[in-house]
Short mmCIF file of C-alpha atoms and ligand atoms in Angstrom, two decimals:
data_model
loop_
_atom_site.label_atom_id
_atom_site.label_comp_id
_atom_site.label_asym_id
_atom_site.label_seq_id
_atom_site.Cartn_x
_atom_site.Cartn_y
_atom_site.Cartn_z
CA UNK A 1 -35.48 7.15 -8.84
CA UNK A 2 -33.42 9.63 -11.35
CA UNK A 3 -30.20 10.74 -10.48
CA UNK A 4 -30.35 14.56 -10.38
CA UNK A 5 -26.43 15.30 -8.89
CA UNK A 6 -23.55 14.39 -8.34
CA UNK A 7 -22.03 16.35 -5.53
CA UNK A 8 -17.94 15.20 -5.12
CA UNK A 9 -16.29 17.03 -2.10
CA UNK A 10 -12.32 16.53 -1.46
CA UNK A 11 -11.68 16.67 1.90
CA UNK A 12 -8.37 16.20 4.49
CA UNK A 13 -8.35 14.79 7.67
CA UNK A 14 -5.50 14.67 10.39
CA UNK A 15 -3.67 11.31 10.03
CA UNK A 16 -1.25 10.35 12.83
CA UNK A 17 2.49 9.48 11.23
CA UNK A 18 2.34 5.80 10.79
CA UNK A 19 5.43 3.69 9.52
CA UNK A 20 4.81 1.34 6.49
CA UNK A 21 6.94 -0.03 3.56
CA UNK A 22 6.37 2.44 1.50
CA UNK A 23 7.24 5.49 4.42
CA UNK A 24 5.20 7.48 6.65
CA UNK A 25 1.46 8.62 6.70
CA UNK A 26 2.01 12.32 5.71
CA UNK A 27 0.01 15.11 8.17
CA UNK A 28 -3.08 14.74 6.00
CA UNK A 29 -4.99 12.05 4.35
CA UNK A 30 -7.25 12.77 1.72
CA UNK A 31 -10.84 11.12 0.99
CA UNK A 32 -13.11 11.69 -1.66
CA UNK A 33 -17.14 12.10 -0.31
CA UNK A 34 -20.01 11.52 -2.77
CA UNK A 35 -23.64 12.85 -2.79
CA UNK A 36 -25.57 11.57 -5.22
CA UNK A 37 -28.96 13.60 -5.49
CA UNK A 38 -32.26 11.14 -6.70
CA UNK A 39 -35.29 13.08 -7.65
CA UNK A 40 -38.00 13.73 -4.60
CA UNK A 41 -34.47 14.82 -2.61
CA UNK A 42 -33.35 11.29 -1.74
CA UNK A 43 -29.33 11.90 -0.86
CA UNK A 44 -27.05 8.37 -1.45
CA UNK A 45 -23.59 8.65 0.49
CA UNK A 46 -20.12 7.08 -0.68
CA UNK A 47 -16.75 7.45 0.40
CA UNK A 48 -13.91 7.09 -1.67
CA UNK A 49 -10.06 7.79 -3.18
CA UNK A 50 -8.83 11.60 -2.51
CA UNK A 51 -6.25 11.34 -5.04
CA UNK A 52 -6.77 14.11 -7.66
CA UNK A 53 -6.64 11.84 -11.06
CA UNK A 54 -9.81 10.06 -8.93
CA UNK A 55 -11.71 13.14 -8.01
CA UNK A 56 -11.21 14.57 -11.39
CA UNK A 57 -12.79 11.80 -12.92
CA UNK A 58 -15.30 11.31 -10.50
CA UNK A 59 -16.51 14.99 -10.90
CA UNK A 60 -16.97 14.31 -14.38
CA UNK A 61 -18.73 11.55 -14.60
CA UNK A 62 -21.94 13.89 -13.28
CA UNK A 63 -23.06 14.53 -16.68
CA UNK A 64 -23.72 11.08 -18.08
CA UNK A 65 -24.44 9.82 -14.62
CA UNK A 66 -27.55 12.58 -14.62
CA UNK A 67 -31.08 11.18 -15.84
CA UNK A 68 -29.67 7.61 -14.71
CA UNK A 69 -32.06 5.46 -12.90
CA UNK A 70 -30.39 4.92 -9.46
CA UNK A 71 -31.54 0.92 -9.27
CA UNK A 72 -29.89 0.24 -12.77
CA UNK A 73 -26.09 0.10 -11.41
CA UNK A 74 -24.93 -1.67 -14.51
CA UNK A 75 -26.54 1.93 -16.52
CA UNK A 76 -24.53 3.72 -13.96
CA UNK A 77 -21.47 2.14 -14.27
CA UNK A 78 -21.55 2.08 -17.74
CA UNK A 79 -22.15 5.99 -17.75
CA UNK A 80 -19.22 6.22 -15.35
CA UNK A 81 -17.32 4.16 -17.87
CA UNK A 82 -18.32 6.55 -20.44
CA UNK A 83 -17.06 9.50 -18.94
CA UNK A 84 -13.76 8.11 -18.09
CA UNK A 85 -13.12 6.79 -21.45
CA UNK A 86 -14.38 10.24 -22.93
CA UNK A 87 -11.17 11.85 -20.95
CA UNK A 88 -8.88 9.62 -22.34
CA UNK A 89 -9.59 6.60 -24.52
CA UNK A 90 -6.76 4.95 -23.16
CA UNK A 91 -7.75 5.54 -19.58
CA UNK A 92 -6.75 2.54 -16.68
CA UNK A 93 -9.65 -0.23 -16.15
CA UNK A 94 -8.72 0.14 -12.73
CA UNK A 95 -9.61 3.92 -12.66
CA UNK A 96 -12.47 3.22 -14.06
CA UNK A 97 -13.47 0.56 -10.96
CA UNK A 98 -12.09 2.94 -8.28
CA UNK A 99 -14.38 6.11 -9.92
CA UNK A 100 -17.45 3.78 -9.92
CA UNK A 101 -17.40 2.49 -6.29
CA UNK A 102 -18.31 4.69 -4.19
CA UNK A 103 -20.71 6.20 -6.64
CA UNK A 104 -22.17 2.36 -6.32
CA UNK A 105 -22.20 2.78 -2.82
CA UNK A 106 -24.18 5.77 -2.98
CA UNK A 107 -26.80 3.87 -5.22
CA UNK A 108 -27.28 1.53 -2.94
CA UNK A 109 -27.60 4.01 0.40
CA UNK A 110 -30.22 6.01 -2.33
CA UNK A 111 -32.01 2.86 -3.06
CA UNK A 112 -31.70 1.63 0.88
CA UNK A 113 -33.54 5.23 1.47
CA UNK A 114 -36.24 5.24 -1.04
CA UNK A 115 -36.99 1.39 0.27
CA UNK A 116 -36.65 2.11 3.85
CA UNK A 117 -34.63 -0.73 3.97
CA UNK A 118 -30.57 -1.40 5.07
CA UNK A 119 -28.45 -1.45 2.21
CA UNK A 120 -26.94 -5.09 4.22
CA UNK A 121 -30.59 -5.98 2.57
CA UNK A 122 -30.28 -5.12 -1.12
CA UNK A 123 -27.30 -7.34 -1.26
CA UNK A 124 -28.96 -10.21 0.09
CA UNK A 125 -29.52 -10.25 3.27
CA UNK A 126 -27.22 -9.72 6.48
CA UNK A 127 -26.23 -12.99 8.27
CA UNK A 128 -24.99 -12.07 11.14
CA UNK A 129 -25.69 -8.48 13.19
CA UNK A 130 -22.79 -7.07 13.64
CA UNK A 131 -18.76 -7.63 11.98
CA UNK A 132 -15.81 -8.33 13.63
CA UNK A 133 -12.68 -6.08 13.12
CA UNK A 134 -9.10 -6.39 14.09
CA UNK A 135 -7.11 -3.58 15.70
CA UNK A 136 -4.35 -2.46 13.13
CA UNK A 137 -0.82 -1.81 14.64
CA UNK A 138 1.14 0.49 13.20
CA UNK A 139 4.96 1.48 13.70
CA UNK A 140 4.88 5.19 14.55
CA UNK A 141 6.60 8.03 15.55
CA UNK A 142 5.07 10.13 18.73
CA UNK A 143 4.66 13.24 16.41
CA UNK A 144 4.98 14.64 12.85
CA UNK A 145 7.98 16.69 11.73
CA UNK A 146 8.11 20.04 12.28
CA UNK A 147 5.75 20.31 15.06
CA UNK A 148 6.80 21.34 18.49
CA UNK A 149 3.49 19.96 19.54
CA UNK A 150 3.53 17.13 22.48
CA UNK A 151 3.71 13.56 21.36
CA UNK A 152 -0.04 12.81 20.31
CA UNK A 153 -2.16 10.38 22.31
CA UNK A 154 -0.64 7.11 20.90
CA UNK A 155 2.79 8.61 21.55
CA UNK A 156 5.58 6.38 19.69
CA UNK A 157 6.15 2.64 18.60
CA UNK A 158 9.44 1.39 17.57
CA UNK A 159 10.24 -1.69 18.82
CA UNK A 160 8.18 -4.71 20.36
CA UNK A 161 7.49 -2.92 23.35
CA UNK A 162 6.23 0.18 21.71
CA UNK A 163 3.49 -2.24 19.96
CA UNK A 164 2.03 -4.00 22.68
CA UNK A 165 1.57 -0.85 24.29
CA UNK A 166 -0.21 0.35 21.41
CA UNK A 167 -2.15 -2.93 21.13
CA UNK A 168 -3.13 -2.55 25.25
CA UNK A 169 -4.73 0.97 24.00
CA UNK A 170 -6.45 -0.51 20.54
CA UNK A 171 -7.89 -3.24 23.09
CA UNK A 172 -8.68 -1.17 26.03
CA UNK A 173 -10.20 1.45 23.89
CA UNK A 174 -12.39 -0.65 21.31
CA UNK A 175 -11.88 -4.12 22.63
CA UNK A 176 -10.78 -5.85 19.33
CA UNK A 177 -10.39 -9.75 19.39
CA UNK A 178 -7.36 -9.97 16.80
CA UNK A 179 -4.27 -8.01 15.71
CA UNK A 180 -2.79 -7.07 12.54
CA UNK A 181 1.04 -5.73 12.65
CA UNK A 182 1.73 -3.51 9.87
CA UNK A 183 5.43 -4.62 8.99
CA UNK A 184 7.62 -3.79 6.20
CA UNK A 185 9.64 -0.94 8.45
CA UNK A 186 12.20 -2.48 10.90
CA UNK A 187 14.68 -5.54 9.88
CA UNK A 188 11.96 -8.82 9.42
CA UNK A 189 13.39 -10.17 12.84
CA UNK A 190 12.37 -7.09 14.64
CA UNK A 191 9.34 -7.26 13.72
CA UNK A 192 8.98 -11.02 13.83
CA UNK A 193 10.18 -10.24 17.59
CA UNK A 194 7.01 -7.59 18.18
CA UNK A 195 4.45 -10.37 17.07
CA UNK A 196 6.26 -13.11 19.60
CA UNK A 197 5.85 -10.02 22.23
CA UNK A 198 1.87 -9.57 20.92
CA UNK A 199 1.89 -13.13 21.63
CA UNK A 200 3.40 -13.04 24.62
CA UNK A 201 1.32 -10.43 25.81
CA UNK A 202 -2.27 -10.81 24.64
CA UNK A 203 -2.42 -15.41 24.65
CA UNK A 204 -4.90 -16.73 22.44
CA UNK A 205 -5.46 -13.38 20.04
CA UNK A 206 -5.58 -14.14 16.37
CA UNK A 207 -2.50 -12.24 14.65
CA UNK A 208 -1.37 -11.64 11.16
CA UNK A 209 1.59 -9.12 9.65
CA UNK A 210 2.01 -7.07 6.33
CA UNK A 211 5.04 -6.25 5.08
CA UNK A 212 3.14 -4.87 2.18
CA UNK A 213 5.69 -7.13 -0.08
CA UNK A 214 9.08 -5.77 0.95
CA UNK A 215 11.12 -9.15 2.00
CA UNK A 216 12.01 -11.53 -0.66
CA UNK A 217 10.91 -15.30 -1.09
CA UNK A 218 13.69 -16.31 1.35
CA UNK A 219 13.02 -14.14 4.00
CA UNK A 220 9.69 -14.67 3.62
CA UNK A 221 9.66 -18.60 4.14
CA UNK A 222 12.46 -17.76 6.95
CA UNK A 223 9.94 -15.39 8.82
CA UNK A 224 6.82 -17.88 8.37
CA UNK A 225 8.83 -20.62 9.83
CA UNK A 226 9.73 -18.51 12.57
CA UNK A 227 6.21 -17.30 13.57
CA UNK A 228 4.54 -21.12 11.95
CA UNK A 229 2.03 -21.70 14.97
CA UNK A 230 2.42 -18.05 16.15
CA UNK A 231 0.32 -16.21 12.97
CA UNK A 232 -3.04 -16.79 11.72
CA UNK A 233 -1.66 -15.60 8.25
CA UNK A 234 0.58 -13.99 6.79
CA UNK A 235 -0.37 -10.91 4.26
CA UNK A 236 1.59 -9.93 1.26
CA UNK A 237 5.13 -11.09 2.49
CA UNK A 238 6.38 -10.49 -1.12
CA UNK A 239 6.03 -8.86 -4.44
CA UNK A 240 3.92 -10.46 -7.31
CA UNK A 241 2.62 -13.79 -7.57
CA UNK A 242 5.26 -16.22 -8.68
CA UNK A 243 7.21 -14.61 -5.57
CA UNK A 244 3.95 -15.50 -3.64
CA UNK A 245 3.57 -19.25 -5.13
CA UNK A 246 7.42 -19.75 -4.14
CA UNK A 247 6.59 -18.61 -0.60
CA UNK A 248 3.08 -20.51 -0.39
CA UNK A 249 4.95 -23.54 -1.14
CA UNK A 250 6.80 -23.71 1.60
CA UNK A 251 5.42 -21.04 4.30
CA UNK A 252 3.19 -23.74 6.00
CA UNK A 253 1.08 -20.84 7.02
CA UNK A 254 -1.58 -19.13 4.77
CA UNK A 255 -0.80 -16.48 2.93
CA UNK A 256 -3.42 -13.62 1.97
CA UNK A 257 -3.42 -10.27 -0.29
CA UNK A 258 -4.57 -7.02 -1.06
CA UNK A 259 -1.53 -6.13 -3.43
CA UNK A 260 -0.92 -9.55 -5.81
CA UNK A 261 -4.72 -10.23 -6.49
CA UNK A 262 -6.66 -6.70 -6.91
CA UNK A 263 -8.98 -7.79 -9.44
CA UNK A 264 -11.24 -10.69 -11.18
CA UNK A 265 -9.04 -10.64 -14.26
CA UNK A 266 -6.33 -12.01 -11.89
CA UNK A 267 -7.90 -14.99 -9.45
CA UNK A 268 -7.20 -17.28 -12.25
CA UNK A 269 -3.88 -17.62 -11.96
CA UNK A 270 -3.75 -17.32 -8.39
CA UNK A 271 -5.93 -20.51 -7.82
CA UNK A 272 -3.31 -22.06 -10.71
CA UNK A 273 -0.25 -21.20 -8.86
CA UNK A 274 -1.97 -21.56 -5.56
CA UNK A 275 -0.34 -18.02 -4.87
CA UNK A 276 -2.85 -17.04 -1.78
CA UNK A 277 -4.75 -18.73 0.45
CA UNK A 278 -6.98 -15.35 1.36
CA UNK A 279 -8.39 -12.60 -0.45
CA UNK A 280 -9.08 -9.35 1.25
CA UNK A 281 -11.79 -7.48 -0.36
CA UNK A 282 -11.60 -3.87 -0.40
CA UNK A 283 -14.83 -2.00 -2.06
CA UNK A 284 -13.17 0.92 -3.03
CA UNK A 285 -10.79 -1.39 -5.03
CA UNK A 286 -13.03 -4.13 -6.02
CA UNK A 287 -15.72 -1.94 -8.04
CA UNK A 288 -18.23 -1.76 -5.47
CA UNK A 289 -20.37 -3.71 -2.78
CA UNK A 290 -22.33 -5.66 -5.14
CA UNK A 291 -18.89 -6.97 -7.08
CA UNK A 292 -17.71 -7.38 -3.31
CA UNK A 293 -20.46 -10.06 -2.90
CA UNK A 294 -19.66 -11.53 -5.83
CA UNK A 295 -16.08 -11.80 -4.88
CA UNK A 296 -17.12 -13.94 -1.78
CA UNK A 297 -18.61 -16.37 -4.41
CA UNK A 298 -15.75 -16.88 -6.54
CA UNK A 299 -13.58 -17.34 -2.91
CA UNK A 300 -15.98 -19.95 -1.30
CA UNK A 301 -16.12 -21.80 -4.83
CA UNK A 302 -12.35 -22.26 -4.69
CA UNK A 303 -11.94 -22.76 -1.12
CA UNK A 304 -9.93 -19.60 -0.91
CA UNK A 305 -10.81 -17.45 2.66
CA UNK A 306 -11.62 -13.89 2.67
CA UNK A 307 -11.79 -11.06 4.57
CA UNK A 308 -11.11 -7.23 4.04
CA UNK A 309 -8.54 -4.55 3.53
CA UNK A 310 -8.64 -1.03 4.25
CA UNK A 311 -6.63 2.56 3.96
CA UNK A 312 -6.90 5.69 5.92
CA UNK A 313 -11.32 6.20 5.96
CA UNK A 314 -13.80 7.64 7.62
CA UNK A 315 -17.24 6.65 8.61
CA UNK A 316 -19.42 6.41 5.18
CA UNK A 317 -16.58 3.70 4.45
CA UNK A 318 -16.65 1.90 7.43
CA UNK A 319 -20.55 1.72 6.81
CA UNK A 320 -20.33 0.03 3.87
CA UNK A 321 -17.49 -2.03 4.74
CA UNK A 322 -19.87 -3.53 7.53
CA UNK A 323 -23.20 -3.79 5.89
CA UNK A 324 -21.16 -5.81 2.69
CA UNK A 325 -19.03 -7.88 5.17
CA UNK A 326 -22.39 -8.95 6.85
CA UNK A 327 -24.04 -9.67 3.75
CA UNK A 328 -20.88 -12.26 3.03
CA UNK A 329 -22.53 -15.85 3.80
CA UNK A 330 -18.33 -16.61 4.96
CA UNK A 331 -16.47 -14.09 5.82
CA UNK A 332 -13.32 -15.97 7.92
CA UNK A 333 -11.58 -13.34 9.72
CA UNK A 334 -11.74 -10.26 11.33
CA UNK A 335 -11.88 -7.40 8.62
CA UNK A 336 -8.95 -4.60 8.98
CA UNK A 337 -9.78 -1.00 9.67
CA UNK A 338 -8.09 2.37 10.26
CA UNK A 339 -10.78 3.43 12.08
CA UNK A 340 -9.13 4.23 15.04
CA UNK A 341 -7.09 6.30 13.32
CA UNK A 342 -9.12 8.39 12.38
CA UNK A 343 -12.52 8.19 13.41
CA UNK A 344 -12.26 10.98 15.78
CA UNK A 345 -12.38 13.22 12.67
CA UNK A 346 -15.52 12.06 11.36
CA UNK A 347 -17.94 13.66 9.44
CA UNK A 348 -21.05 11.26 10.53
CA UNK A 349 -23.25 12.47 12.58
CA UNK A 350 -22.15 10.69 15.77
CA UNK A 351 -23.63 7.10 17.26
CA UNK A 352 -24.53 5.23 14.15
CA UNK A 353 -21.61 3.07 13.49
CA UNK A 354 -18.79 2.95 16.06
CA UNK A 355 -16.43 -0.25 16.78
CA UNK A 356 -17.59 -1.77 20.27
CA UNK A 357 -16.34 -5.20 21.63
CA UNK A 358 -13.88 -5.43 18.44
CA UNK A 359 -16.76 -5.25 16.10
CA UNK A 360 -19.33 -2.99 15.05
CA UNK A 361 -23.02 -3.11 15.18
CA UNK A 362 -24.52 -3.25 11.28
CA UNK A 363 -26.71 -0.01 10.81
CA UNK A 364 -30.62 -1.32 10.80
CA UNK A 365 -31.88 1.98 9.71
CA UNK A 366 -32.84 3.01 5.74
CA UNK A 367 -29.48 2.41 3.22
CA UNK A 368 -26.34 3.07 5.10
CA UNK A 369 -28.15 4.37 8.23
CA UNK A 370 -25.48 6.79 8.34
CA UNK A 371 -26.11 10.71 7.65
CA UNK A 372 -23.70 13.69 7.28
CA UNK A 373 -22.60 16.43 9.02
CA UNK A 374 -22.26 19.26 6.75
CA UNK A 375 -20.85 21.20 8.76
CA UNK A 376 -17.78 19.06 9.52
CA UNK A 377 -18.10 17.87 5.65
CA UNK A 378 -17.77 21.83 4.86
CA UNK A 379 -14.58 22.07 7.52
CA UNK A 380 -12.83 19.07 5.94
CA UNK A 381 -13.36 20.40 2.53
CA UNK A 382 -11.62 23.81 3.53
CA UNK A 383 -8.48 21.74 5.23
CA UNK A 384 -8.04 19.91 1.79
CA UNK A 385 -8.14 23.28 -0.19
CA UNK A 386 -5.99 24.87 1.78
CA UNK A 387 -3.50 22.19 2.20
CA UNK A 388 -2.89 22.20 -1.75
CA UNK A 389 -2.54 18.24 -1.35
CA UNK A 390 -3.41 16.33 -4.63
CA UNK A 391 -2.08 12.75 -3.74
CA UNK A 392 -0.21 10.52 -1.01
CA UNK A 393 3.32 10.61 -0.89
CA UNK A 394 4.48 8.17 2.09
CA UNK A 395 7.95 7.96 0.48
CA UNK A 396 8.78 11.59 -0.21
CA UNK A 397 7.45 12.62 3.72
CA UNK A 398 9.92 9.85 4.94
CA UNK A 399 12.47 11.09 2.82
CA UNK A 400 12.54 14.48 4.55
CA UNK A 401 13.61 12.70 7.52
CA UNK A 402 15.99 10.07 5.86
CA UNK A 403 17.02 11.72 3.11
CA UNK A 404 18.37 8.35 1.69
CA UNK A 405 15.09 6.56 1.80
CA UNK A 406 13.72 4.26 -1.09
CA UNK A 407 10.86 2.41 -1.11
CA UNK A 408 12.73 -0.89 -2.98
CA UNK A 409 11.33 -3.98 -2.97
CA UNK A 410 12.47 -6.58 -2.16
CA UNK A 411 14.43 -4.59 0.68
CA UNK A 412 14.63 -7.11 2.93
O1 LIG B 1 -2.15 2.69 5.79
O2 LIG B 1 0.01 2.54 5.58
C1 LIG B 1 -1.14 2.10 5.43
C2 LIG B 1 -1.31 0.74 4.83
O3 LIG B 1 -0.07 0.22 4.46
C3 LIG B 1 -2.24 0.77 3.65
O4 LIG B 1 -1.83 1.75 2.75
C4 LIG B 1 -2.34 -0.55 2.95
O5 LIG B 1 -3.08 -0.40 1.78
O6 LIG B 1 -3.49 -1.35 4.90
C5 LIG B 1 -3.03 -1.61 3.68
C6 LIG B 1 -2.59 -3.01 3.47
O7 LIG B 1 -3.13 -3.89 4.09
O8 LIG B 1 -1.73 -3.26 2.61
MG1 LIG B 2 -2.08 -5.46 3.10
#
C-alpha cells in the first residue's frame, strides 16, 4: 500500500483545429499521464494538465509523495502540497489542486486494484451503469495551416449548416442524445442562428452554447431571449460573476459555468448573487474525484444542477470522468467530452471505455478498469519532445492567420 514512484510522462496528441473564444486548437494538445507505482507492483493511472508549470510540479512532488500510504489521500495531498510550496512559497492554490488530481486519481485506480474493486465503488457506490454524454460542436476549419494535406474527416464548419452536418456525424457516429455548441467565434446571431438550425434539424435534442464569456450582459440577455424555449442552458455567456448575476436576472433560462465558479472558496457568493444555476465539475480542476463528490453535495444542498466540463483528453480521463459522474446520486445533464476528438489517439488499450448510444458503459473491472498501452504511451511521449510544445496557445495559432486577433472580452 506504499507509494514506490511516481512516473509523469508528457505526451502530444493530434488535435483537429477547433474555433473557440479564445482562437484555434493548435496541431497538438498536450496531456500529462501519471503512474503511480504501490509496493507488490500495483500501477494507479491518472490523466492530467500538459502544461509545463503542471508537469514540473507534478514531477516533483515524487519525493515526498514516496513512502506515502496510497489509501491516505489527505497524506498525499498534503505531500503534494509540500512539494509545491517547497518550489515557491508563494505558489497558486489552484496549482496546487490541478498537481494533486490526477495523482488522486491514480490513488484511487491503485486502491480500486489492490481491492479488486471499481474505483465508481470507493466513492460510494455507482447509481446508475453507464453516463450520458453530449456531443460537443465545435466551429472548425477543414485543416490546419500549413498543411497541403486534404481536409480531415470532419472537414469544415462555419456557419449553421457546417454544424448540423457535424452534429449528423457526432450522432451517427456515437449516437449522443444532446448537443453542446461551442460559441464565442462568429457574431452571437450567427451562432444563435446554428442552434435554431440544431433545432431545426435534430427536434427534441437537449442543447446548450458556450461562448466561454465573450458577449457582454446585454448581448447575453438579448441571445437568451432569443433562444428562451430553444436551450436547455446557457454556459458562461459572460465574464465574472456580477456580469453573470446581471444576466441570470433576466435570461429566463439557466445559466451554468466552468469559468466564474472553479472552486469551493467561490460557491458562496454565487448562491448569494444567484450567479449560476449549474455547476460543471471538472476533476482535473476541482482537486480530484473524491472533492468531485463532494461538490455534488454542496450543489444538491443548494438546489444548484450539475454536470461536467471537459478539455482536449484522452481515455484515463474519460475513465474517471465516468466512474465519478456515476457515483453522483444527481447528476442532471449530459456531461461534455472531447472524446471524439480525440479518442482515436488513445493510449488505452482498446474496448474498455468507448461512448456508445451517447453514453458510455462504467468500467466494472478493478480501479479504473482501464490499462495502458506503452507502446502508444512511449509514441506520444516522443511527439511531445519533439514538438518542443510547453503550453496552449489558442490565441497566438489564430493570430498567424488573423494577424489582428485578440482574445477581448467582452467582444461581443
Ligand atoms: O476545447 O476549445 C476548447 C474549449 O473551449 C475548452 O477549452 C473549454 O475549457 O470546453 C471548455 C468549456 O466548456 O469552457
Ligand atoms: Mg464552458
Amino acid at each position: 500500500m506504499i507509494i514506490q514512484d511516481l512516473i509523469v510522462t508528457p505526451i502530444a496528441f493530434p488535435d483537429p483545429p477547433l474555433l473557440n473564444a479564445a482562437g484555434v486548437h493548435e496541431p497538438l494538445a498536450l496531456r500529462s499521464v501519471v503512474q503511480l507505482v504501490v509496493a507488490g507492483g500495483v500501477v494507479g493511472l491518472g490523466e492530467g494538465w500538459g502544461e509545463r508549470d503542471v508537469v514540473e510540479a507534478m514531477t516533483c512532488a515524487r519525493d515526498e509523495l514516496v513512502g506515502q500510504n496510497v489509501f491516505d489521500l489527505a497524506a498525499v495531498e498534503a505531500a503534494v502540497g509540500r512539494s509545491i510550496s517547497a518550489r515557491d512559497q508563494g505558489a497558486d492554490t489552484r496549482l496546487q489542486t490541478i498537481v494533486f488530481a490526477p495523482i488522486e486519481v491514480a490513488c484511487h485506480d491503485a486502491q480500486g486494484k489492490i481491492l479488486g474493486v471499481p474505483v465508481s465503488t470507493l466513492l460510494g457506490g455507482a447509481v446508475r451503469d453507464s453516463v450520458d454524454f453530449s456531443g460537443y460542436l465545435f466551429y472548425k476549419w477543414d485543416r490546419h495551416l500549413g498543411t497541403a494535406a486534404a481536409p480531415d474527416r470532419w472537414g469544415a464548419a462555419l456557419d449553421p449548416a457546417g454544424i448540423v452536418d457535424q452534429a449528423r456525424t457526432m450522432i451517427d457516429e456515437f449516437g449522443f442524445r444532446s448537443l453542446k455548441l461551442k460559441a464565442g467565434v462568429f457574431h452571437p446571431d450567427e451562432e444563435a442562428a446554428a442552434i435554431e438550425a440544431l433545432a431545426e434539424a435534430f427536434p427534441g435534442t437537449p442543447l446548450r452554447m458556450d461562448p466561454n464569456g465573450v458577449w457582454s450582459v446585454e448581448t447575453s440577455v438579448a441571445i437568451a431571449e432569443r433562444l428562451r424555449g430553444t436551450l436547455q442552458y446557457l454556459e458562461d455567456p459572460t465574464m465574472g460573476m456580477a456580469g453573470m448575476s446581471a444576466v441570470a436576472q433576466d435570461a429566463g433560462i439557466p445559466l451554468a459555468t466552468n469559468m466564474c465558479v472553479v472552486g469551493f472558496d467561490q460557491i458562496a457568493e454565487a448562491v448569494r448573487t444567484d450567479a449560476v444555476q449549474i455547476i460543471l465539475s471538472d476533476h482535473h480542476f476541482w482537486g480530484g474525484l473524491r472533492r468531485t463528490r463532494e461538490l455534488g453535495v454542496i450543489c444538491e444542498t443548494f438546489g444548484l444542477g450539475l454536470s461536467m466540463h471537459s478539455n482536449s483528453h484522452l481515455g484515463i480521463s474519460l475513465a474517471a470522468m465516468t466512474h465519478v459522474a456515476a457515483a453522483m446520486p444527481r447528476i442532471d445533464y449530459a456531461c461534455d467530452t472531447h472524446y471524439p476528438w480525440n479518442g482515436e489517439h488513445d493510449i488505452l488499450e482498446p474496448g474498455a471505455i468507448e461512448i456508445r448510444d451517447g453514453a458510455v458503459r462504467v468500467p466494472t473491472g478493478p480501479g479504473l478498469g482501464v490499462e495502458l498501452d506503452e507502446g502508444r504511451l512511449g509514441e506520444l511521449h516522443a511527439l511531445y519532445t519533439a514538438s518542443g510544445r510547453t503550453h496552449r496557445d489558442d490565441e497566438a495559432y489564430m493570430q498567424a492567420a488573423q494577424p489582428d486577433f485578440v482574445d477581448v472580452r467582452p467582444r461581443f
